[in-house]
Coordinates of C-alpha atoms in Angstrom, one line a residue:
M30 CA 109.7 104.0 101.7
K31 CA 111.7 105.2 105.2
W32 CA 109.6 104.1 108.1
I33 CA 110.7 105.7 111.7
V34 CA 109.6 103.2 114.2
L35 CA 109.8 103.4 118.3
L36 CA 112.2 102.6 120.4
G37 CA 113.7 98.6 121.5
L38 CA 111.3 98.6 124.6
V39 CA 108.5 98.7 121.6
A40 CA 107.6 95.3 120.7
F41 CA 105.2 94.3 118.1
S42 CA 102.3 93.1 120.4
E43 CA 99.4 94.4 119.1
C44 CA 97.7 93.6 114.6
I45 CA 100.2 90.9 114.1
V46 CA 98.6 88.4 111.3
K47 CA 99.8 85.3 110.0
I48 CA 98.6 84.4 106.4
P49 CA 99.5 81.0 106.1
L50 CA 100.2 80.1 102.3
R51 CA 99.9 77.3 99.9
Q52 CA 102.7 76.3 98.3
V53 CA 101.5 75.6 94.3
K54 CA 127.0 103.7 106.7
T55 CA 128.6 105.5 108.8
M56 CA 127.0 108.1 111.1
R57 CA 127.3 112.2 110.2
K58 CA 129.3 114.0 112.8
T59 CA 126.9 116.5 114.2
L60 CA 123.1 115.2 114.6
S61 CA 120.5 116.8 116.5
G62 CA 116.6 116.3 116.9
K63 CA 114.8 113.8 115.2
N64 CA 118.8 112.5 112.7
M65 CA 119.5 111.8 116.0
L66 CA 116.7 109.5 116.8
K67 CA 116.6 107.9 113.3
N68 CA 120.0 107.4 113.7
F69 CA 120.4 106.1 116.9
L70 CA 117.3 103.3 115.6
K71 CA 119.5 102.2 113.4
E72 CA 122.4 101.1 115.4
H73 CA 119.6 100.3 118.4
P74 CA 117.2 98.5 116.5
Y75 CA 113.9 97.5 118.3
R76 CA 114.6 93.3 119.7
L77 CA 112.6 90.8 117.7
S78 CA 113.1 88.7 120.4
Q79 CA 110.7 90.8 122.7
I80 CA 107.8 90.1 119.8
S81 CA 104.3 88.2 120.7
F82 CA 101.5 88.0 119.3
R83 CA 97.8 88.4 120.5
G84 CA 96.0 84.9 119.3
S85 CA 92.5 87.6 118.4
N86 CA 94.5 89.1 115.8
L87 CA 95.8 85.9 114.4
T88 CA 94.7 84.9 111.2
I89 CA 95.3 81.5 109.3
H90 CA 94.1 80.1 106.1
P91 CA 94.4 76.4 105.0
L92 CA 97.5 75.5 103.1
R93 CA 98.7 73.2 100.0
N94 CA 101.9 72.7 98.9
I95 CA 102.4 72.0 95.2
M96 CA 106.1 70.5 94.0
N97 CA 108.0 73.2 96.3
L98 CA 107.5 75.1 93.3
V99 CA 105.4 78.4 94.3
Y100 CA 103.9 79.7 97.5
V101 CA 100.5 81.3 97.3
G102 CA 97.9 82.6 99.8
N103 CA 94.0 83.4 99.6
I104 CA 93.0 87.3 99.3
T105 CA 89.6 88.6 98.2
I106 CA 89.2 91.7 95.9
G107 CA 85.2 93.6 96.3
T108 CA 82.1 93.7 97.8
P109 CA 81.0 90.5 98.2
P110 CA 84.5 89.5 98.4
Q111 CA 86.2 87.4 95.9
E112 CA 88.5 84.9 96.7
F113 CA 91.9 84.7 94.7
Q114 CA 94.7 82.9 95.2
V115 CA 98.4 84.7 94.5
V116 CA 102.0 85.0 94.8
F117 CA 103.3 86.8 97.5
D118 CA 105.8 88.2 96.0
T119 CA 108.7 90.4 97.5
G120 CA 110.1 90.9 93.8
S121 CA 107.3 92.9 92.3
S122 CA 105.3 95.8 93.7
D123 CA 102.0 95.6 92.4
L124 CA 99.0 93.4 92.9
W125 CA 97.0 92.3 89.7
V126 CA 94.5 89.3 89.1
P127 CA 93.0 88.4 86.0
S128 CA 90.0 89.8 84.7
F129 CA 88.2 88.6 81.6
C130 CA 90.2 87.3 79.0
T131 CA 89.8 85.5 75.9
M132 CA 93.9 84.4 75.1
P133 CA 94.8 81.1 75.9
A134 CA 97.8 82.6 78.4
C135 CA 95.0 83.7 80.8
S136 CA 94.6 80.2 81.7
A137 CA 93.6 81.4 85.2
P138 CA 90.4 79.6 86.6
V139 CA 88.5 82.6 88.0
W140 CA 88.7 86.2 87.0
F141 CA 87.6 88.9 89.0
R142 CA 83.7 89.7 88.2
Q143 CA 83.5 93.5 88.6
L144 CA 80.0 94.5 88.0
Q145 CA 79.8 91.8 91.0
S146 CA 81.4 94.4 93.1
S147 CA 79.7 97.4 94.8
T148 CA 83.6 99.1 95.9
F149 CA 84.4 98.7 92.5
Q150 CA 86.2 101.4 90.8
P151 CA 87.6 101.1 87.4
T152 CA 90.2 103.7 85.9
N153 CA 92.2 104.3 82.4
K154 CA 95.0 103.6 83.1
T155 CA 96.8 100.8 81.5
F156 CA 100.2 99.2 82.3
T157 CA 102.4 96.2 81.3
I158 CA 104.2 94.2 83.9
T159 CA 107.3 91.9 83.1
Y160 CA 108.9 88.8 85.3
G161 CA 110.8 86.4 84.3
S162 CA 109.0 84.0 83.5
G163 CA 106.1 86.1 81.5
S164 CA 104.4 89.1 81.2
M165 CA 100.6 90.7 81.6
K166 CA 99.3 93.8 80.2
G167 CA 96.0 95.1 82.4
F168 CA 94.4 98.1 83.8
L169 CA 94.7 99.9 86.9
A170 CA 91.2 100.0 89.3
Y171 CA 90.0 100.4 92.9
D172 CA 88.3 98.4 95.2
T173 CA 88.0 96.4 98.9
V174 CA 91.5 93.6 99.7
R175 CA 90.9 91.7 102.6
I176 CA 94.3 89.7 103.4
G177 CA 92.7 87.7 106.1
D178 CA 92.2 90.0 108.7
L179 CA 93.6 93.0 107.2
V180 CA 91.5 95.3 105.4
S181 CA 92.9 98.0 102.9
T182 CA 90.2 100.2 101.6
D183 CA 90.4 102.3 98.1
Q184 CA 93.4 99.8 97.2
P185 CA 94.6 100.3 93.4
F186 CA 95.3 96.8 91.7
G187 CA 95.8 95.8 88.5
L188 CA 93.8 93.2 86.6
S189 CA 95.6 91.8 83.6
V190 CA 93.5 91.6 80.0
V191 CA 96.3 90.0 78.0
E192 CA 99.0 87.7 79.3
Y193 CA 102.4 85.9 78.1
G194 CA 104.1 83.1 79.5
L195 CA 101.8 82.8 82.0
E196 CA 100.2 79.4 80.3
G197 CA 99.6 76.2 83.5
R198 CA 100.6 78.4 86.3
N199 CA 99.1 77.6 89.5
Y200 CA 98.1 80.5 90.6
D201 CA 95.8 83.3 90.0
G202 CA 97.5 86.6 90.3
V203 CA 100.4 88.1 92.1
L204 CA 100.7 90.2 95.2
G205 CA 104.0 92.5 95.5
L206 CA 105.4 93.3 98.6
N207 CA 108.5 95.2 97.4
Y208 CA 109.1 98.8 97.3
P209 CA 106.7 101.3 96.1
N210 CA 109.2 103.1 93.8
I211 CA 109.4 99.9 92.0
S212 CA 105.7 99.6 91.0
F213 CA 105.1 99.2 87.1
S214 CA 102.0 100.7 87.7
G215 CA 102.6 103.3 89.9
A216 CA 100.4 102.6 92.5
I217 CA 100.9 102.4 96.4
P218 CA 101.6 98.7 97.3
I219 CA 99.1 97.0 99.4
F220 CA 101.1 97.1 102.4
D221 CA 102.2 100.8 102.2
N222 CA 98.8 101.0 102.5
L223 CA 98.0 99.1 105.1
K224 CA 100.6 100.8 107.2
N225 CA 99.0 103.9 106.2
Q226 CA 95.5 103.1 107.3
G227 CA 96.7 102.0 110.5
A228 CA 95.7 98.2 109.6
I229 CA 99.3 96.7 111.1
S230 CA 101.4 98.5 113.9
E231 CA 104.6 97.9 112.4
P232 CA 106.3 98.1 108.9
V233 CA 107.4 94.4 109.1
F234 CA 106.3 91.3 107.2
A235 CA 107.9 87.8 107.5
F236 CA 108.5 84.4 105.7
Y237 CA 108.2 80.8 106.7
L238 CA 108.0 78.2 103.5
S239 CA 107.6 74.6 104.9
K240 CA 109.9 72.0 103.1
N241 CA 108.1 69.0 101.1
K242 CA 104.9 68.6 102.8
Q243 CA 101.3 70.6 102.0
E244 CA 101.2 72.2 105.5
G245 CA 103.1 75.1 107.6
S246 CA 104.0 77.7 105.3
V247 CA 103.0 81.1 106.7
V248 CA 103.5 85.2 105.4
M249 CA 103.3 87.2 108.6
F250 CA 102.0 90.9 108.8
G251 CA 103.1 93.6 111.6
G252 CA 105.2 91.5 113.4
V253 CA 107.0 88.0 113.7
D254 CA 106.4 84.8 115.6
H255 CA 109.9 83.7 116.9
Q256 CA 108.3 79.8 117.0
Y257 CA 109.6 79.7 113.6
Y258 CA 113.0 80.0 113.5
K259 CA 116.1 79.1 115.6
G260 CA 118.7 81.2 117.8
E261 CA 118.6 84.6 117.1
L262 CA 118.1 86.9 113.9
N263 CA 120.7 88.2 112.2
W264 CA 120.1 91.4 110.3
I265 CA 121.5 92.7 106.7
P266 CA 121.4 95.8 105.7
L267 CA 119.9 96.8 102.1
I268 CA 122.4 98.1 99.7
E269 CA 119.5 100.8 99.3
A270 CA 116.2 101.6 100.7
G271 CA 114.0 100.9 97.8
E272 CA 114.6 97.3 97.0
W273 CA 114.4 94.2 99.1
R274 CA 119.2 93.3 97.6
V275 CA 121.9 93.5 100.0
H276 CA 125.6 92.6 99.7
M277 CA 127.0 89.2 99.3
D278 CA 130.8 88.3 100.7
R279 CA 130.8 85.0 98.2
I280 CA 129.3 81.9 97.9
S281 CA 131.4 78.3 98.7
M282 CA 131.9 74.9 98.8
K283 CA 134.8 73.0 100.8
R284 CA 135.9 75.9 101.7
T285 CA 136.5 77.0 98.0
V286 CA 135.2 79.9 96.5
I287 CA 133.3 79.4 93.8
A288 CA 130.9 81.8 93.2
C289 CA 130.9 86.3 94.5
S290 CA 135.0 86.3 94.8
D291 CA 134.7 90.2 94.8
G292 CA 131.9 90.2 97.2
C293 CA 128.6 90.6 94.4
E294 CA 124.0 91.7 95.1
A295 CA 121.9 89.3 96.1
L296 CA 117.8 90.0 95.8
V297 CA 115.8 88.0 98.5
H298 CA 112.9 86.8 96.3
T299 CA 109.7 85.0 97.0
G300 CA 108.0 85.3 94.1
T301 CA 110.6 82.7 92.5
S302 CA 111.2 78.7 93.5
H303 CA 115.3 79.0 92.0
I304 CA 118.4 80.4 93.2
E305 CA 119.3 82.7 89.9
G306 CA 122.8 84.0 88.9
P307 CA 125.0 84.2 86.0
G308 CA 125.2 81.7 83.4
R309 CA 129.2 81.1 83.5
L310 CA 128.7 80.9 87.2
V311 CA 126.0 78.5 87.3
N312 CA 127.6 76.3 84.7
N313 CA 130.7 76.5 87.3
I314 CA 128.1 74.8 90.1
H315 CA 126.8 71.9 87.5
R316 CA 130.1 71.1 86.9
L317 CA 130.8 70.9 90.3
I318 CA 128.1 68.6 91.0
R319 CA 128.0 67.1 88.1
T320 CA 124.6 67.2 86.7
R321 CA 123.4 66.0 83.2
P322 CA 121.6 68.8 81.6
F323 CA 118.5 68.1 79.6
D324 CA 114.8 69.9 78.6
S325 CA 116.0 73.0 80.8
K326 CA 116.9 71.4 83.6
H327 CA 120.0 70.0 85.4
Y328 CA 120.1 66.8 86.1
V329 CA 121.4 64.3 89.2
S330 CA 121.4 61.3 90.7
C331 CA 118.9 61.4 93.6
F332 CA 121.2 58.9 95.3
A333 CA 123.9 60.9 94.9
T334 CA 122.3 63.9 97.1
K335 CA 123.8 61.9 100.1
Y336 CA 127.1 62.7 99.2
L337 CA 127.1 66.4 97.4
P338 CA 128.7 69.1 99.3
S339 CA 127.3 71.7 100.9
I340 CA 126.7 75.3 99.2
T341 CA 127.7 78.2 101.8
F342 CA 126.0 81.5 100.7
I343 CA 128.1 84.2 103.6
I344 CA 126.3 87.4 103.9
N345 CA 127.2 90.1 106.0
G346 CA 129.9 87.8 107.6
I347 CA 127.4 85.1 108.5
K348 CA 127.5 81.5 106.5
Y349 CA 124.3 80.2 105.1
P350 CA 124.8 76.9 104.3
M351 CA 122.5 74.5 102.1
T352 CA 122.7 70.7 102.0
A353 CA 122.3 68.9 98.5
R354 CA 118.6 68.2 99.7
A355 CA 118.0 72.1 100.4
Y356 CA 119.4 72.7 96.4
I357 CA 118.3 69.8 94.7
F358 CA 114.6 69.3 93.7
K359 CA 112.6 66.3 92.5
D360 CA 109.8 66.7 90.1
S361 CA 106.7 64.8 89.4
R362 CA 108.6 61.9 87.3
G363 CA 110.8 61.4 91.0
R364 CA 113.9 62.7 89.2
C365 CA 116.1 65.2 90.8
Y366 CA 117.5 68.5 89.3
S367 CA 119.2 71.6 90.6
A368 CA 117.8 74.4 92.5
F369 CA 120.7 76.7 90.5
K370 CA 119.6 78.3 87.5
E371 CA 121.1 81.0 84.9
N372 CA 119.1 84.9 85.5
T373 CA 118.7 85.9 81.7
V374 CA 118.3 89.4 83.1
R375 CA 122.1 91.0 82.6
T376 CA 123.0 93.7 85.4
S377 CA 125.9 95.7 85.6
R378 CA 127.2 93.9 89.1
E379 CA 126.9 90.2 89.5
T380 CA 123.9 89.5 91.4
W381 CA 122.4 86.7 92.3
I382 CA 118.6 85.7 93.3
L383 CA 118.0 83.9 96.8
G384 CA 114.7 82.2 96.4
D385 CA 112.5 79.7 97.9
A386 CA 114.3 76.9 97.9
F387 CA 117.2 79.3 100.1
L388 CA 114.1 80.1 102.1
R389 CA 112.7 77.6 103.2
R390 CA 115.5 76.8 105.1
Y391 CA 115.5 80.3 106.6
F392 CA 113.5 81.8 108.1
S393 CA 112.9 85.9 106.1
V394 CA 112.1 89.0 108.3
F395 CA 111.6 91.9 105.8
D396 CA 111.9 95.3 108.1
R397 CA 110.8 98.6 105.8
G398 CA 111.5 100.6 109.1
N399 CA 115.1 100.1 109.6
D400 CA 115.2 99.3 105.6
R401 CA 116.9 95.6 106.3
I402 CA 116.3 91.9 105.9
G403 CA 116.6 89.5 108.9
L404 CA 117.5 86.1 108.5
A405 CA 117.6 83.1 110.9
R406 CA 117.6 79.4 110.7
A407 CA 114.0 78.1 110.0
V408 CA 112.7 75.2 112.7

C-alpha cells in the first residue's frame, strides 16, 4: 500500500489519463539510507503545482449527470471489449460487474458474457461485498480491463450472481479505488495492478465532480490537472495507511460547533452522494436548518436555501464551508431535501462520510505515494 515517490522536482508529466465520469507523526531520532529519504519525502513531498500533462496521453469519455446522485464512467472488460458503466468508488477496493442473474435485484441492463471473451479466466473463489445500500455475491475471474487508454491485463474482478438492495440503480458495477487491505475478494485492486504494470507513472488519482450539469466530471490517473481547482491543494495525512480516512477537527455553523466537537474521523468517499454521520448529530443539523422528515428524506423549502447558513467542516486546521446550495438537493419533482443522512454503520469513534455533496465543491486528490488526501476549491 505504501509507495515511495521521487523528490519534489519530479512532475507528473507522463501517463496522465482523465476519465470523464457519467453522473447517474513525528520522525525517528536516527535515520539513515532509505528511511531518511522516505521521511524527507513525507516532509517535502512533490509539488502538484508543477504537474502538467501530455495531450497524447489524455483520454476523455462522454458525460452524463443523473440528479447529482451517482457518478459513473465507462470501462471495458474482455477481448473483444465489453463496455460497462461503473462507479469509481474510493470507499471500496473491488471491481465487479454483473454476470447472468435471474433475481429481480439484478437490474443492470447489461452483464458480462464470459464465452465471448478469449482472455477470460474463471476461478472457483466466491466472495460477498456489503455496501450501505445493498450487497452482492459473486465469483472471482481474470480478464483484460481498460479504463480509457489504461490497460490492466490479467486483472482480477468479480462477477455478481446474487444482488440485494441494488434494484433500479443507474450503473452496472463498481470499480473500487481504496487500499488493497479492505478488498472483500482479496484480489489486487485495478489501481495497484496498473501501477505494478507500469501503466501509470505516479500512484495518484483525482476527482472533479460537476455540479448540476451533464458534462464536466473527470477522474484522473497518474497526475493532476490544476485547471480543475483554485488556489493551492491542502494536504491532509491519513490516520493510517490502508483507508481514505482522515482526522476532522469539528463541524460548525455560524461559528458554533454543531458536531465533531472533540474531533472525529472522516471518510472521503466518492461512492455515496450524501454526507453521513451519527444519527443524533444529523438530527441536530436537521433541526437547525428546520427540515421536515418524509419518506426517509428531510425536506426544506427551496426558497429557504437562499437564507440557510453555511456549514463548515474544519479539517487539519483548514475550513471547508458548504453553502446551502451545496448541502441541499432537489428531487425529480423539484422538492428540496438535505444532503445530510444518518450513517447506520456503528463505529467506536464519531465518524462522518464526506460524499459527493462535499466533493462537488472540493476537488480531491488521493495520493497513495504519501498516504494523504489533497483538497482545493473546485472551479
